[in-house]
Amino acid sequence: MEQELTAFAEQLVRLNGAMKELFASGNAELFSEINRAVKELHRIQSESEDAAFTMVEEECKVIYSNSDMIVKVLRTTEDGVIDAGAQKALNKFLHNIDAAVIEIAQAFGLI
């Protein structure tokens, strides 16, 4: 069970790092890295029987649902061009994910 928590924490760090780099660089290709980290978080959580994951269920739902919305917004962009409206939505979804990551890290005593 501790391995699952460690793997989950590693994916949180991966997700946070990709989001930090995205905010700093604006490199939209990092959305793929974010999506991969979120998928791995979901896999670890859904396969685990550890009660610790129940404790952060709501925060995980925030991460997953906002990640899904990011994908939907990106699919609606024309030729990959992110207009002001899409950028505002993406920033909001990323902020929601970031807040949930922080709450999970606090719940697990990582920060």
PDB file of N, CA and C in Angstrom:
ATOM      1  N   MET A   1       0.820  -1.192   0.000  1.00  0.00           N
ATOM      2  CA  MET A   1       0.000   0.000   0.000  1.00  0.00           C
ATOM      3  C   MET A   1       0.869   1.264   0.000  1.00  0.00           C
ATOM      4  N   GLU A   2       1.968   1.199   0.717  1.00  0.00           N
ATOM      5  CA  GLU A   2       2.845   2.362   0.751  1.00  0.00           C
ATOM      6  C   GLU A   2       3.423   2.647  -0.636  1.00  0.00           C
ATOM      7  N   GLN A   3       3.647   1.590  -1.421  1.00  0.00           N
ATOM      8  CA  GLN A   3       4.136   1.773  -2.788  1.00  0.00           C
ATOM      9  C   GLN A   3       3.133   2.574  -3.616  1.00  0.00           C
ATOM     10  N   GLU A   4       1.854   2.293  -3.421  1.00  0.00           N
ATOM     11  CA  GLU A   4       0.815   3.021  -4.152  1.00  0.00           C
ATOM     12  C   GLU A   4       0.830   4.496  -3.781  1.00  0.00           C
ATOM     13  N   LEU A   5       0.962   4.781  -2.498  1.00  0.00           N
ATOM     14  CA  LEU A   5       1.004   6.181  -2.058  1.00  0.00           C
ATOM     15  C   LEU A   5       2.238   6.894  -2.605  1.00  0.00           C
ATOM     16  N   THR A   6       3.349   6.178  -2.620  1.00  0.00           N
ATOM     17  CA  THR A   6       4.577   6.757  -3.162  1.00  0.00           C
ATOM     18  C   THR A   6       4.418   7.030  -4.657  1.00  0.00           C
ATOM     19  N   ALA A   7       3.866   6.065  -5.385  1.00  0.00           N
ATOM     20  CA  ALA A   7       3.654   6.248  -6.824  1.00  0.00           C
ATOM     21  C   ALA A   7       2.675   7.394  -7.088  1.00  0.00           C
ATOM     22  N   PHE A   8       1.648   7.492  -6.262  1.00  0.00           N
ATOM     23  CA  PHE A   8       0.668   8.563  -6.404  1.00  0.00           C
ATOM     24  C   PHE A   8       1.341   9.913  -6.147  1.00  0.00           C
ATOM     25  N   ALA A   9       2.154   9.985  -5.104  1.00  0.00           N
ATOM     26  CA  ALA A   9       2.871  11.221  -4.781  1.00  0.00           C
ATOM     27  C   ALA A   9       3.818  11.612  -5.907  1.00  0.00           C
ATOM     28  N   GLU A  10       4.471  10.627  -6.505  1.00  0.00           N
ATOM     29  CA  GLU A  10       5.369  10.901  -7.635  1.00  0.00           C
ATOM     30  C   GLU A  10       4.597  11.503  -8.805  1.00  0.00           C
ATOM     31  N   GLN A  11       3.390  11.007  -9.052  1.00  0.00           N
ATOM     32  CA  GLN A  11       2.577  11.546 -10.145  1.00  0.00           C
ATOM     33  C   GLN A  11       2.076  12.958  -9.823  1.00  0.00           C
ATOM     34  N   LEU A  12       1.803  13.210  -8.543  1.00  0.00           N
ATOM     35  CA  LEU A  12       1.429  14.578  -8.145  1.00  0.00           C
ATOM     36  C   LEU A  12       2.572  15.540  -8.433  1.00  0.00           C
ATOM     37  N   VAL A  13       3.786  15.116  -8.117  1.00  0.00           N
ATOM     38  CA  VAL A  13       4.970  15.945  -8.379  1.00  0.00           C
ATOM     39  C   VAL A  13       5.134  16.137  -9.881  1.00  0.00           C
ATOM     40  N   ARG A  14       4.961  15.067 -10.647  1.00  0.00           N
ATOM     41  CA  ARG A  14       5.050  15.139 -12.116  1.00  0.00           C
ATOM     42  C   ARG A  14       4.017  16.123 -12.666  1.00  0.00           C
ATOM     43  N   LEU A  15       2.787  16.007 -12.186  1.00  0.00           N
ATOM     44  CA  LEU A  15       1.711  16.894 -12.624  1.00  0.00           C
ATOM     45  C   LEU A  15       2.018  18.342 -12.264  1.00  0.00           C
ATOM     46  N   ASN A  16       2.426  18.556 -11.028  1.00  0.00           N
ATOM     47  CA  ASN A  16       2.740  19.912 -10.578  1.00  0.00           C
ATOM     48  C   ASN A  16       3.896  20.510 -11.373  1.00  0.00           C
ATOM     49  N   GLY A  17       4.903  19.710 -11.654  1.00  0.00           N
ATOM     50  CA  GLY A  17       6.045  20.195 -12.422  1.00  0.00           C
ATOM     51  C   GLY A  17       5.661  20.579 -13.838  1.00  0.00           C
ATOM     52  N   ALA A  18       4.824  19.755 -14.465  1.00  0.00           N
ATOM     53  CA  ALA A  18       4.375  20.056 -15.830  1.00  0.00           C
ATOM     54  C   ALA A  18       3.528  21.324 -15.850  1.00  0.00           C
ATOM     55  N   MET A  19       2.686  21.498 -14.842  1.00  0.00           N
ATOM     56  CA  MET A  19       1.859  22.709 -14.794  1.00  0.00           C
ATOM     57  C   MET A  19       2.720  23.942 -14.551  1.00  0.00           C
ATOM     58  N   LYS A  20       3.701  23.817 -13.681  1.00  0.00           N
ATOM     59  CA  LYS A  20       4.608  24.946 -13.417  1.00  0.00           C
ATOM     60  C   LYS A  20       5.343  25.345 -14.695  1.00  0.00           C
ATOM     61  N   GLU A  21       5.844  24.350 -15.423  1.00  0.00           N
ATOM     62  CA  GLU A  21       6.551  24.620 -16.673  1.00  0.00           C
ATOM     63  C   GLU A  21       5.613  25.229 -17.713  1.00  0.00           C
ATOM     64  N   LEU A  22       4.374  24.726 -17.760  1.00  0.00           N
ATOM     65  CA  LEU A  22       3.389  25.264 -18.693  1.00  0.00           C
ATOM     66  C   LEU A  22       3.123  26.737 -18.407  1.00  0.00           C
ATOM     67  N   PHE A  23       2.923  27.081 -17.141  1.00  0.00           N
ATOM     68  CA  PHE A  23       2.678  28.477 -16.776  1.00  0.00           C
ATOM     69  C   PHE A  23       3.880  29.352 -17.115  1.00  0.00           C
ATOM     70  N   ALA A  24       5.081  28.824 -16.916  1.00  0.00           N
ATOM     71  CA  ALA A  24       6.289  29.603 -17.172  1.00  0.00           C
ATOM     72  C   ALA A  24       6.569  29.775 -18.660  1.00  0.00           C
ATOM     73  N   SER A  25       6.316  28.724 -19.439  1.00  0.00           N
ATOM     74  CA  SER A  25       6.720  28.747 -20.848  1.00  0.00           C
ATOM     75  C   SER A  25       5.572  28.967 -21.826  1.00  0.00           C
ATOM     76  N   GLY A  26       4.358  28.605 -21.410  1.00  0.00           N
ATOM     77  CA  GLY A  26       3.223  28.680 -22.329  1.00  0.00           C
ATOM     78  C   GLY A  26       3.239  27.586 -23.383  1.00  0.00           C
ATOM     79  N   ASN A  27       4.110  26.595 -23.218  1.00  0.00           N
ATOM     80  CA  ASN A  27       4.247  25.508 -24.177  1.00  0.00           C
ATOM     81  C   ASN A  27       3.039  24.572 -24.082  1.00  0.00           C
ATOM     82  N   ALA A  28       2.136  24.666 -25.034  1.00  0.00           N
ATOM     83  CA  ALA A  28       0.899  23.881 -25.017  1.00  0.00           C
ATOM     84  C   ALA A  28       1.147  22.382 -25.134  1.00  0.00           C
ATOM     85  N   GLU A  29       2.313  21.984 -25.586  1.00  0.00           N
ATOM     86  CA  GLU A  29       2.621  20.560 -25.679  1.00  0.00           C
ATOM     87  C   GLU A  29       2.659  19.906 -24.301  1.00  0.00           C
ATOM     88  N   LEU A  30       2.818  20.709 -23.259  1.00  0.00           N
ATOM     89  CA  LEU A  30       2.855  20.171 -21.903  1.00  0.00           C
ATOM     90  C   LEU A  30       1.499  19.651 -21.445  1.00  0.00           C
ATOM     91  N   PHE A  31       0.432  20.017 -22.162  1.00  0.00           N
ATOM     92  CA  PHE A  31      -0.876  19.470 -21.815  1.00  0.00           C
ATOM     93  C   PHE A  31      -0.875  17.949 -21.944  1.00  0.00           C
ATOM     94  N   SER A  32      -0.090  17.422 -22.868  1.00  0.00           N
ATOM     95  CA  SER A  32       0.009  15.966 -23.031  1.00  0.00           C
ATOM     96  C   SER A  32       0.647  15.335 -21.795  1.00  0.00           C
ATOM     97  N   GLU A  33       1.673  15.964 -21.266  1.00  0.00           N
ATOM     98  CA  GLU A  33       2.331  15.465 -20.049  1.00  0.00           C
ATOM     99  C   GLU A  33       1.370  15.539 -18.865  1.00  0.00           C
ATOM    100  N   ILE A  34       0.625  16.618 -18.783  1.00  0.00           N
ATOM    101  CA  ILE A  34      -0.367  16.771 -17.720  1.00  0.00           C
ATOM    102  C   ILE A  34      -1.406  15.663 -17.826  1.00  0.00           C
ATOM    103  N   ASN A  35      -1.884  15.413 -19.011  1.00  0.00           N
ATOM    104  CA  ASN A  35      -2.896  14.377 -19.227  1.00  0.00           C
ATOM    105  C   ASN A  35      -2.363  12.991 -18.843  1.00  0.00           C
ATOM    106  N   ARG A  36      -1.125  12.699 -19.204  1.00  0.00           N
ATOM    107  CA  ARG A  36      -0.541  11.400 -18.847  1.00  0.00           C
ATOM    108  C   ARG A  36      -0.433  11.245 -17.325  1.00  0.00           C
ATOM    109  N   ALA A  37      -0.015  12.312 -16.642  1.00  0.00           N
ATOM    110  CA  ALA A  37       0.104  12.253 -15.182  1.00  0.00           C
ATOM    111  C   ALA A  37      -1.267  12.050 -14.538  1.00  0.00           C
ATOM    112  N   VAL A  38      -2.270  12.740 -15.049  1.00  0.00           N
ATOM    113  CA  VAL A  38      -3.624  12.607 -14.501  1.00  0.00           C
ATOM    114  C   VAL A  38      -4.148  11.187 -14.730  1.00  0.00           C
ATOM    115  N   LYS A  39      -3.923  10.639 -15.900  1.00  0.00           N
ATOM    116  CA  LYS A  39      -4.368   9.264 -16.174  1.00  0.00           C
ATOM    117  C   LYS A  39      -3.700   8.272 -15.231  1.00  0.00           C
ATOM    118  N   GLU A  40      -2.425   8.486 -14.952  1.00  0.00           N
ATOM    119  CA  GLU A  40      -1.705   7.593 -14.044  1.00  0.00           C
ATOM    120  C   GLU A  40      -2.216   7.759 -12.605  1.00  0.00           C
ATOM    121  N   LEU A  41      -2.507   8.990 -12.192  1.00  0.00           N
ATOM    122  CA  LEU A  41      -3.102   9.211 -10.877  1.00  0.00           C
ATOM    123  C   LEU A  41      -4.411   8.432 -10.756  1.00  0.00           C
ATOM    124  N   HIS A  42      -5.228   8.536 -11.781  1.00  0.00           N
ATOM    125  CA  HIS A  42      -6.519   7.856 -11.765  1.00  0.00           C
ATOM    126  C   HIS A  42      -6.345   6.341 -11.713  1.00  0.00           C
ATOM    127  N   ARG A  43      -5.413   5.829 -12.481  1.00  0.00           N
ATOM    128  CA  ARG A  43      -5.161   4.389 -12.477  1.00  0.00           C
ATOM    129  C   ARG A  43      -4.748   3.918 -11.087  1.00  0.00           C
ATOM    130  N   ILE A  44      -3.804   4.616 -10.481  1.00  0.00           N
ATOM    131  CA  ILE A  44      -3.308   4.221  -9.157  1.00  0.00           C
ATOM    132  C   ILE A  44      -4.443   4.262  -8.140  1.00  0.00           C
ATOM    133  N   GLN A  45      -5.191   5.351  -8.154  1.00  0.00           N
ATOM    134  CA  GLN A  45      -6.268   5.502  -7.180  1.00  0.00           C
ATOM    135  C   GLN A  45      -7.359   4.446  -7.384  1.00  0.00           C
ATOM    136  N   SER A  46      -7.761   4.230  -8.617  1.00  0.00           N
ATOM    137  CA  SER A  46      -8.877   3.306  -8.877  1.00  0.00           C
ATOM    138  C   SER A  46      -8.519   1.851  -8.599  1.00  0.00           C
ATOM    139  N   GLU A  47      -7.248   1.517  -8.703  1.00  0.00           N
ATOM    140  CA  GLU A  47      -6.823   0.136  -8.453  1.00  0.00           C
ATOM    141  C   GLU A  47      -6.481  -0.127  -6.992  1.00  0.00           C
ATOM    142  N   SER A  48      -6.404   0.924  -6.205  1.00  0.00           N
ATOM    143  CA  SER A  48      -5.975   0.782  -4.817  1.00  0.00           C
ATOM    144  C   SER A  48      -7.152   0.513  -3.881  1.00  0.00           C
ATOM    145  N   GLU A  49      -6.864  -0.207  -2.822  1.00  0.00           N
ATOM    146  CA  GLU A  49      -7.832  -0.426  -1.756  1.00  0.00           C
ATOM    147  C   GLU A  49      -7.440   0.355  -0.509  1.00  0.00           C
ATOM    148  N   ASP A  50      -6.399   1.173  -0.608  1.00  0.00           N
ATOM    149  CA  ASP A  50      -5.902   1.946   0.523  1.00  0.00           C
ATOM    150  C   ASP A  50      -6.916   3.024   0.908  1.00  0.00           C
ATOM    151  N   ALA A  51      -7.247   3.083   2.182  1.00  0.00           N
ATOM    152  CA  ALA A  51      -8.221   4.056   2.683  1.00  0.00           C
ATOM    153  C   ALA A  51      -7.739   5.492   2.505  1.00  0.00           C
ATOM    154  N   ALA A  52      -6.454   5.684   2.370  1.00  0.00           N
ATOM    155  CA  ALA A  52      -5.918   7.041   2.192  1.00  0.00           C
ATOM    156  C   ALA A  52      -6.485   7.692   0.940  1.00  0.00           C
ATOM    157  N   PHE A  53      -6.765   6.900  -0.068  1.00  0.00           N
ATOM    158  CA  PHE A  53      -7.305   7.452  -1.306  1.00  0.00           C
ATOM    159  C   PHE A  53      -8.756   7.889  -1.151  1.00  0.00           C
ATOM    160  N   THR A  54      -9.471   7.252  -0.241  1.00  0.00           N
ATOM    161  CA  THR A  54     -10.850   7.668   0.048  1.00  0.00           C
ATOM    162  C   THR A  54     -10.840   9.068   0.658  1.00  0.00           C
ATOM    163  N   MET A  55      -9.829   9.338   1.455  1.00  0.00           N
ATOM    164  CA  MET A  55      -9.692  10.622   2.139  1.00  0.00           C
ATOM    165  C   MET A  55      -9.553  11.785   1.143  1.00  0.00           C
ATOM    166  N   VAL A  56      -9.013  11.519  -0.028  1.00  0.00           N
ATOM    167  CA  VAL A  56      -8.784  12.582  -1.018  1.00  0.00           C
ATOM    168  C   VAL A  56      -9.647  12.395  -2.267  1.00  0.00           C
ATOM    169  N   GLU A  57     -10.710  11.646  -2.137  1.00  0.00           N
ATOM    170  CA  GLU A  57     -11.593  11.339  -3.275  1.00  0.00           C
ATOM    171  C   GLU A  57     -12.110  12.604  -3.962  1.00  0.00           C
ATOM    172  N   GLU A  58     -12.584  13.557  -3.187  1.00  0.00           N
ATOM    173  CA  GLU A  58     -13.156  14.778  -3.783  1.00  0.00           C
ATOM    174  C   GLU A  58     -12.108  15.585  -4.538  1.00  0.00           C
ATOM    175  N   GLU A  59     -10.917  15.696  -3.976  1.00  0.00           N
ATOM    176  CA  GLU A  59      -9.844  16.423  -4.648  1.00  0.00           C
ATOM    177  C   GLU A  59      -9.442  15.720  -5.942  1.00  0.00           C
ATOM    178  N   CYS A  60      -9.434  14.397  -5.910  1.00  0.00           N
ATOM    179  CA  CYS A  60      -9.116  13.639  -7.124  1.00  0.00           C
ATOM    180  C   CYS A  60     -10.170  13.884  -8.195  1.00  0.00           C
ATOM    181  N   LYS A  61     -11.418  13.921  -7.795  1.00  0.00           N
ATOM    182  CA  LYS A  61     -12.491  14.203  -8.758  1.00  0.00           C
ATOM    183  C   LYS A  61     -12.298  15.567  -9.405  1.00  0.00           C
ATOM    184  N   VAL A  62     -11.838  16.541  -8.622  1.00  0.00           N
ATOM    185  CA  VAL A  62     -11.567  17.875  -9.170  1.00  0.00           C
ATOM    186  C   VAL A  62     -10.480  17.785 -10.231  1.00  0.00           C
ATOM    187  N   ILE A  63      -9.418  17.058  -9.925  1.00  0.00           N
ATOM    188  CA  ILE A  63      -8.319  16.897 -10.891  1.00  0.00           C
ATOM    189  C   ILE A  63      -8.834  16.230 -12.162  1.00  0.00           C
ATOM    190  N   TYR A  64      -9.548  15.134 -12.026  1.00  0.00           N
ATOM    191  CA  TYR A  64      -9.996  14.377 -13.191  1.00  0.00           C
ATOM    192  C   TYR A  64     -10.988  15.170 -14.040  1.00  0.00           C
ATOM    193  N   SER A  65     -11.948  15.799 -13.401  1.00  0.00           N
ATOM    194  CA  SER A  65     -12.965  16.530 -14.168  1.00  0.00           C
ATOM    195  C   SER A  65     -12.380  17.760 -14.853  1.00  0.00           C
ATOM    196  N   ASN A  66     -11.475  18.463 -14.188  1.00  0.00           N
ATOM    197  CA  ASN A  66     -10.868  19.632 -14.809  1.00  0.00           C
ATOM    198  C   ASN A  66      -9.917  19.228 -15.926  1.00  0.00           C
ATOM    199  N   SER A  67      -9.251  18.098 -15.774  1.00  0.00           N
ATOM    200  CA  SER A  67      -8.399  17.581 -16.843  1.00  0.00           C
ATOM    201  C   SER A  67      -9.246  17.233 -18.061  1.00  0.00           C
ATOM    202  N   ASP A  68     -10.392  16.608 -17.827  1.00  0.00           N
ATOM    203  CA  ASP A  68     -11.303  16.291 -18.931  1.00  0.00           C
ATOM    204  C   ASP A  68     -11.755  17.560 -19.649  1.00  0.00           C
ATOM    205  N   MET A  69     -12.029  18.607 -18.886  1.00  0.00           N
ATOM    206  CA  MET A  69     -12.464  19.869 -19.488  1.00  0.00           C
ATOM    207  C   MET A  69     -11.340  20.506 -20.306  1.00  0.00           C
ATOM    208  N   ILE A  70     -10.110  20.375 -19.847  1.00  0.00           N
ATOM    209  CA  ILE A  70      -8.969  20.897 -20.607  1.00  0.00           C
ATOM    210  C   ILE A  70      -8.917  20.208 -21.973  1.00  0.00           C
ATOM    211  N   VAL A  71      -9.052  18.897 -21.968  1.00  0.00           N
ATOM    212  CA  VAL A  71      -9.024  18.137 -23.227  1.00  0.00           C
ATOM    213  C   VAL A  71     -10.149  18.616 -24.143  1.00  0.00           C
ATOM    214  N   LYS A  72     -11.337  18.803 -23.595  1.00  0.00           N
ATOM    215  CA  LYS A  72     -12.472  19.254 -24.403  1.00  0.00           C
ATOM    216  C   LYS A  72     -12.226  20.631 -24.997  1.00  0.00           C
ATOM    217  N   VAL A  73     -11.680  21.539 -24.206  1.00  0.00           N
ATOM    218  CA  VAL A  73     -11.389  22.884 -24.717  1.00  0.00           C
ATOM    219  C   VAL A  73     -10.343  22.813 -25.823  1.00  0.00           C
ATOM    220  N   LEU A  74      -9.289  22.034 -25.594  1.00  0.00           N
ATOM    221  CA  LEU A  74      -8.228  21.931 -26.603  1.00  0.00           C
ATOM    222  C   LEU A  74      -8.739  21.334 -27.908  1.00  0.00           C
ATOM    223  N   ARG A  75      -9.695  20.444 -27.818  1.00  0.00           N
ATOM    224  CA  ARG A  75     -10.260  19.839 -29.024  1.00  0.00           C
ATOM    225  C   ARG A  75     -11.100  20.836 -29.825  1.00  0.00           C
ATOM    226  N   THR A  76     -11.573  21.884 -29.175  1.00  0.00           N
ATOM    227  CA  THR A  76     -12.401  22.867 -29.873  1.00  0.00           C
ATOM    228  C   THR A  76     -11.582  23.989 -30.495  1.00  0.00           C
ATOM    229  N   THR A  77     -10.295  24.032 -30.194  1.00  0.00           N
ATOM    230  CA  THR A  77      -9.473  25.093 -30.766  1.00  0.00           C
ATOM    231  C   THR A  77      -9.234  24.837 -32.244  1.00  0.00           C
ATOM    232  N   GLU A  78      -9.187  25.904 -32.978  1.00  0.00           N
ATOM    233  CA  GLU A  78      -8.985  25.797 -34.421  1.00  0.00           C
ATOM    234  C   GLU A  78      -7.497  25.751 -34.724  1.00  0.00           C
ATOM    235  N   ASP A  79      -7.056  24.662 -35.332  1.00  0.00           N
ATOM    236  CA  ASP A  79      -5.648  24.465 -35.696  1.00  0.00           C
ATOM    237  C   ASP A  79      -4.709  24.612 -34.504  1.00  0.00           C
ATOM    238  N   GLY A  80      -5.209  24.267 -33.310  1.00  0.00           N
ATOM    239  CA  GLY A  80      -4.375  24.340 -32.119  1.00  0.00           C
ATOM    240  C   GLY A  80      -4.132  25.743 -31.605  1.00  0.00           C
ATOM    241  N   VAL A  81      -4.802  26.731 -32.164  1.00  0.00           N
ATOM    242  CA  VAL A  81      -4.644  28.120 -31.726  1.00  0.00           C
ATOM    243  C   VAL A  81      -5.577  28.361 -30.542  1.00  0.00           C
ATOM    244  N   ILE A  82      -5.003  28.779 -29.441  1.00  0.00           N
ATOM    245  CA  ILE A  82      -5.771  29.023 -28.224  1.00  0.00           C
ATOM    246  C   ILE A  82      -6.124  30.502 -28.156  1.00  0.00           C
ATOM    247  N   ASP A  83      -7.418  30.804 -28.322  1.00  0.00           N
ATOM    248  CA  ASP A  83      -7.856  32.203 -28.269  1.00  0.00           C
ATOM    249  C   ASP A  83      -8.024  32.640 -26.814  1.00  0.00           C
ATOM    250  N   ALA A  84      -8.380  33.899 -26.619  1.00  0.00           N
ATOM    251  CA  ALA A  84      -8.463  34.473 -25.276  1.00  0.00           C
ATOM    252  C   ALA A  84      -9.491  33.750 -24.406  1.00  0.00           C
ATOM    253  N   GLY A  85     -10.634  33.397 -24.983  1.00  0.00           N
ATOM    254  CA  GLY A  85     -11.662  32.693 -24.227  1.00  0.00           C
ATOM    255  C   GLY A  85     -11.206  31.317 -23.783  1.00  0.00           C
ATOM    256  N   ALA A  86     -10.586  30.601 -24.697  1.00  0.00           N
ATOM    257  CA  ALA A  86     -10.072  29.275 -24.362  1.00  0.00           C
ATOM    258  C   ALA A  86      -8.963  29.380 -23.329  1.00  0.00           C
ATOM    259  N   GLN A  87      -8.112  30.390 -23.462  1.00  0.00           N
ATOM    260  CA  GLN A  87      -7.021  30.581 -22.507  1.00  0.00           C
ATOM    261  C   GLN A  87      -7.555  30.846 -21.106  1.00  0.00           C
ATOM    262  N   LYS A  88      -8.605  31.652 -21.018  1.00  0.00           N
ATOM    263  CA  LYS A  88      -9.209  31.943 -19.714  1.00  0.00           C
ATOM    264  C   LYS A  88      -9.758  30.663 -19.089  1.00  0.00           C
ATOM    265  N   ALA A  89     -10.444  29.851 -19.888  1.00  0.00           N
ATOM    266  CA  ALA A  89     -10.995  28.586 -19.395  1.00  0.00           C
ATOM    267  C   ALA A  89      -9.876  27.641 -18.967  1.00  0.00           C
ATOM    268  N   LEU A  90      -8.840  27.521 -19.788  1.00  0.00           N
ATOM    269  CA  LEU A  90      -7.728  26.633 -19.461  1.00  0.00           C
ATOM    270  C   LEU A  90      -7.050  27.063 -18.166  1.00  0.00           C
ATOM    271  N   ASN A  91      -6.859  28.365 -18.007  1.00  0.00           N
ATOM    272  CA  ASN A  91      -6.235  28.866 -16.781  1.00  0.00           C
ATOM    273  C   ASN A  91      -7.067  28.513 -15.551  1.00  0.00           C
ATOM    274  N   LYS A  92      -8.380  28.626 -15.668  1.00  0.00           N
ATOM    275  CA  LYS A  92      -9.275  28.292 -14.557  1.00  0.00           C
ATOM    276  C   LYS A  92      -9.174  26.810 -14.224  1.00  0.00           C
ATOM    277  N   PHE A  93      -9.204  25.948 -15.246  1.00  0.00           N
ATOM    278  CA  PHE A  93      -9.119  24.512 -15.006  1.00  0.00           C
ATOM    279  C   PHE A  93      -7.770  24.146 -14.381  1.00  0.00           C
ATOM    280  N   LEU A  94      -6.697  24.761 -14.876  1.00  0.00           N
ATOM    281  CA  LEU A  94      -5.369  24.504 -14.313  1.00  0.00           C
ATOM    282  C   LEU A  94      -5.287  24.977 -12.865  1.00  0.00           C
ATOM    283  N   HIS A  95      -5.882  26.113 -12.576  1.00  0.00           N
ATOM    284  CA  HIS A  95      -5.904  26.621 -11.199  1.00  0.00           C
ATOM    285  C   HIS A  95      -6.642  25.629 -10.291  1.00  0.00           C
ATOM    286  N   ASN A  96      -7.781  25.114 -10.750  1.00  0.00           N
ATOM    287  CA  ASN A  96      -8.542  24.149  -9.961  1.00  0.00           C
ATOM    288  C   ASN A  96      -7.721  22.888  -9.688  1.00  0.00           C
ATOM    289  N   ILE A  97      -7.011  22.426 -10.698  1.00  0.00           N
ATOM    290  CA  ILE A  97      -6.158  21.243 -10.536  1.00  0.00           C
ATOM    291  C   ILE A  97      -5.051  21.537  -9.535  1.00  0.00           C
ATOM    292  N   ASP A  98      -4.420  22.686  -9.669  1.00  0.00           N
ATOM    293  CA  ASP A  98      -3.335  23.064  -8.769  1.00  0.00           C
ATOM    294  C   ASP A  98      -3.813  23.106  -7.323  1.00  0.00           C
ATOM    295  N   ALA A  99      -4.974  23.700  -7.087  1.00  0.00           N
ATOM    296  CA  ALA A  99      -5.516  23.777  -5.726  1.00  0.00           C
ATOM    297  C   ALA A  99      -5.781  22.377  -5.172  1.00  0.00           C
ATOM    298  N   ALA A 100      -6.307  21.480  -6.009  1.00  0.00           N
ATOM    299  CA  ALA A 100      -6.577  20.107  -5.565  1.00  0.00           C
ATOM    300  C   ALA A 100      -5.279  19.360  -5.265  1.00  0.00           C
ATOM    301  N   VAL A 101      -4.259  19.565  -6.085  1.00  0.00           N
ATOM    302  CA  VAL A 101      -2.955  18.928  -5.843  1.00  0.00           C
ATOM    303  C   VAL A 101      -2.400  19.373  -4.498  1.00  0.00           C
ATOM    304  N   ILE A 102      -2.511  20.651  -4.206  1.00  0.00           N
ATOM    305  CA  ILE A 102      -2.021  21.172  -2.928  1.00  0.00           C
ATOM    306  C   ILE A 102      -2.794  20.555  -1.767  1.00  0.00           C
ATOM    307  N   GLU A 103      -4.113  20.456  -1.901  1.00  0.00           N
ATOM    308  CA  GLU A 103      -4.931  19.861  -0.837  1.00  0.00           C
ATOM    309  C   GLU A 103      -4.568  18.394  -0.613  1.00  0.00           C
ATOM    310  N   ILE A 104      -4.324  17.653  -1.679  1.00  0.00           N
ATOM    311  CA  ILE A 104      -3.929  16.244  -1.543  1.00  0.00           C
ATOM    312  C   ILE A 104      -2.570  16.153  -0.886  1.00  0.00           C
ATOM    313  N   ALA A 105      -1.631  16.982  -1.312  1.00  0.00           N
ATOM    314  CA  ALA A 105      -0.288  16.967  -0.724  1.00  0.00           C
ATOM    315  C   ALA A 105      -0.360  17.289   0.774  1.00  0.00           C
ATOM    316  N   GLN A 106      -1.198  18.218   1.152  1.00  0.00           N
ATOM    317  CA  GLN A 106      -1.373  18.535   2.569  1.00  0.00           C
ATOM    318  C   GLN A 106      -1.995  17.357   3.321  1.00  0.00           C
ATOM    319  N   ALA A 107      -3.004  16.735   2.734  1.00  0.00           N
ATOM    320  CA  ALA A 107      -3.664  15.601   3.384  1.00  0.00           C
ATOM    321  C   ALA A 107      -2.706  14.436   3.602  1.00  0.00           C
ATOM    322  N   PHE A 108      -1.773  14.244   2.684  1.00  0.00           N
ATOM    323  CA  PHE A 108      -0.798  13.165   2.794  1.00  0.00           C
ATOM    324  C   PHE A 108       0.448  13.592   3.597  1.00  0.00           C
ATOM    325  N   GLY A 109       0.459  14.847   4.055  1.00  0.00           N
ATOM    326  CA  GLY A 109       1.589  15.330   4.845  1.00  0.00           C
ATOM    327  C   GLY A 109       2.837  15.584   4.031  1.00  0.00           C
ATOM    328  N   LEU A 110       2.676  15.836   2.747  1.00  0.00           N
ATOM    329  CA  LEU A 110       3.827  16.075   1.875  1.00  0.00           C
ATOM    330  C   LEU A 110       4.298  17.514   1.948  1.00  0.00           C
ATOM    331  N   ILE A 111       3.382  18.411   2.323  1.00  0.00           N
ATOM    332  CA  ILE A 111       3.757  19.823   2.501  1.00  0.00           C
ATOM    333  C   ILE A 111       3.115  20.364   3.760  1.00  0.00           C
TER     334      ILE A 111
END
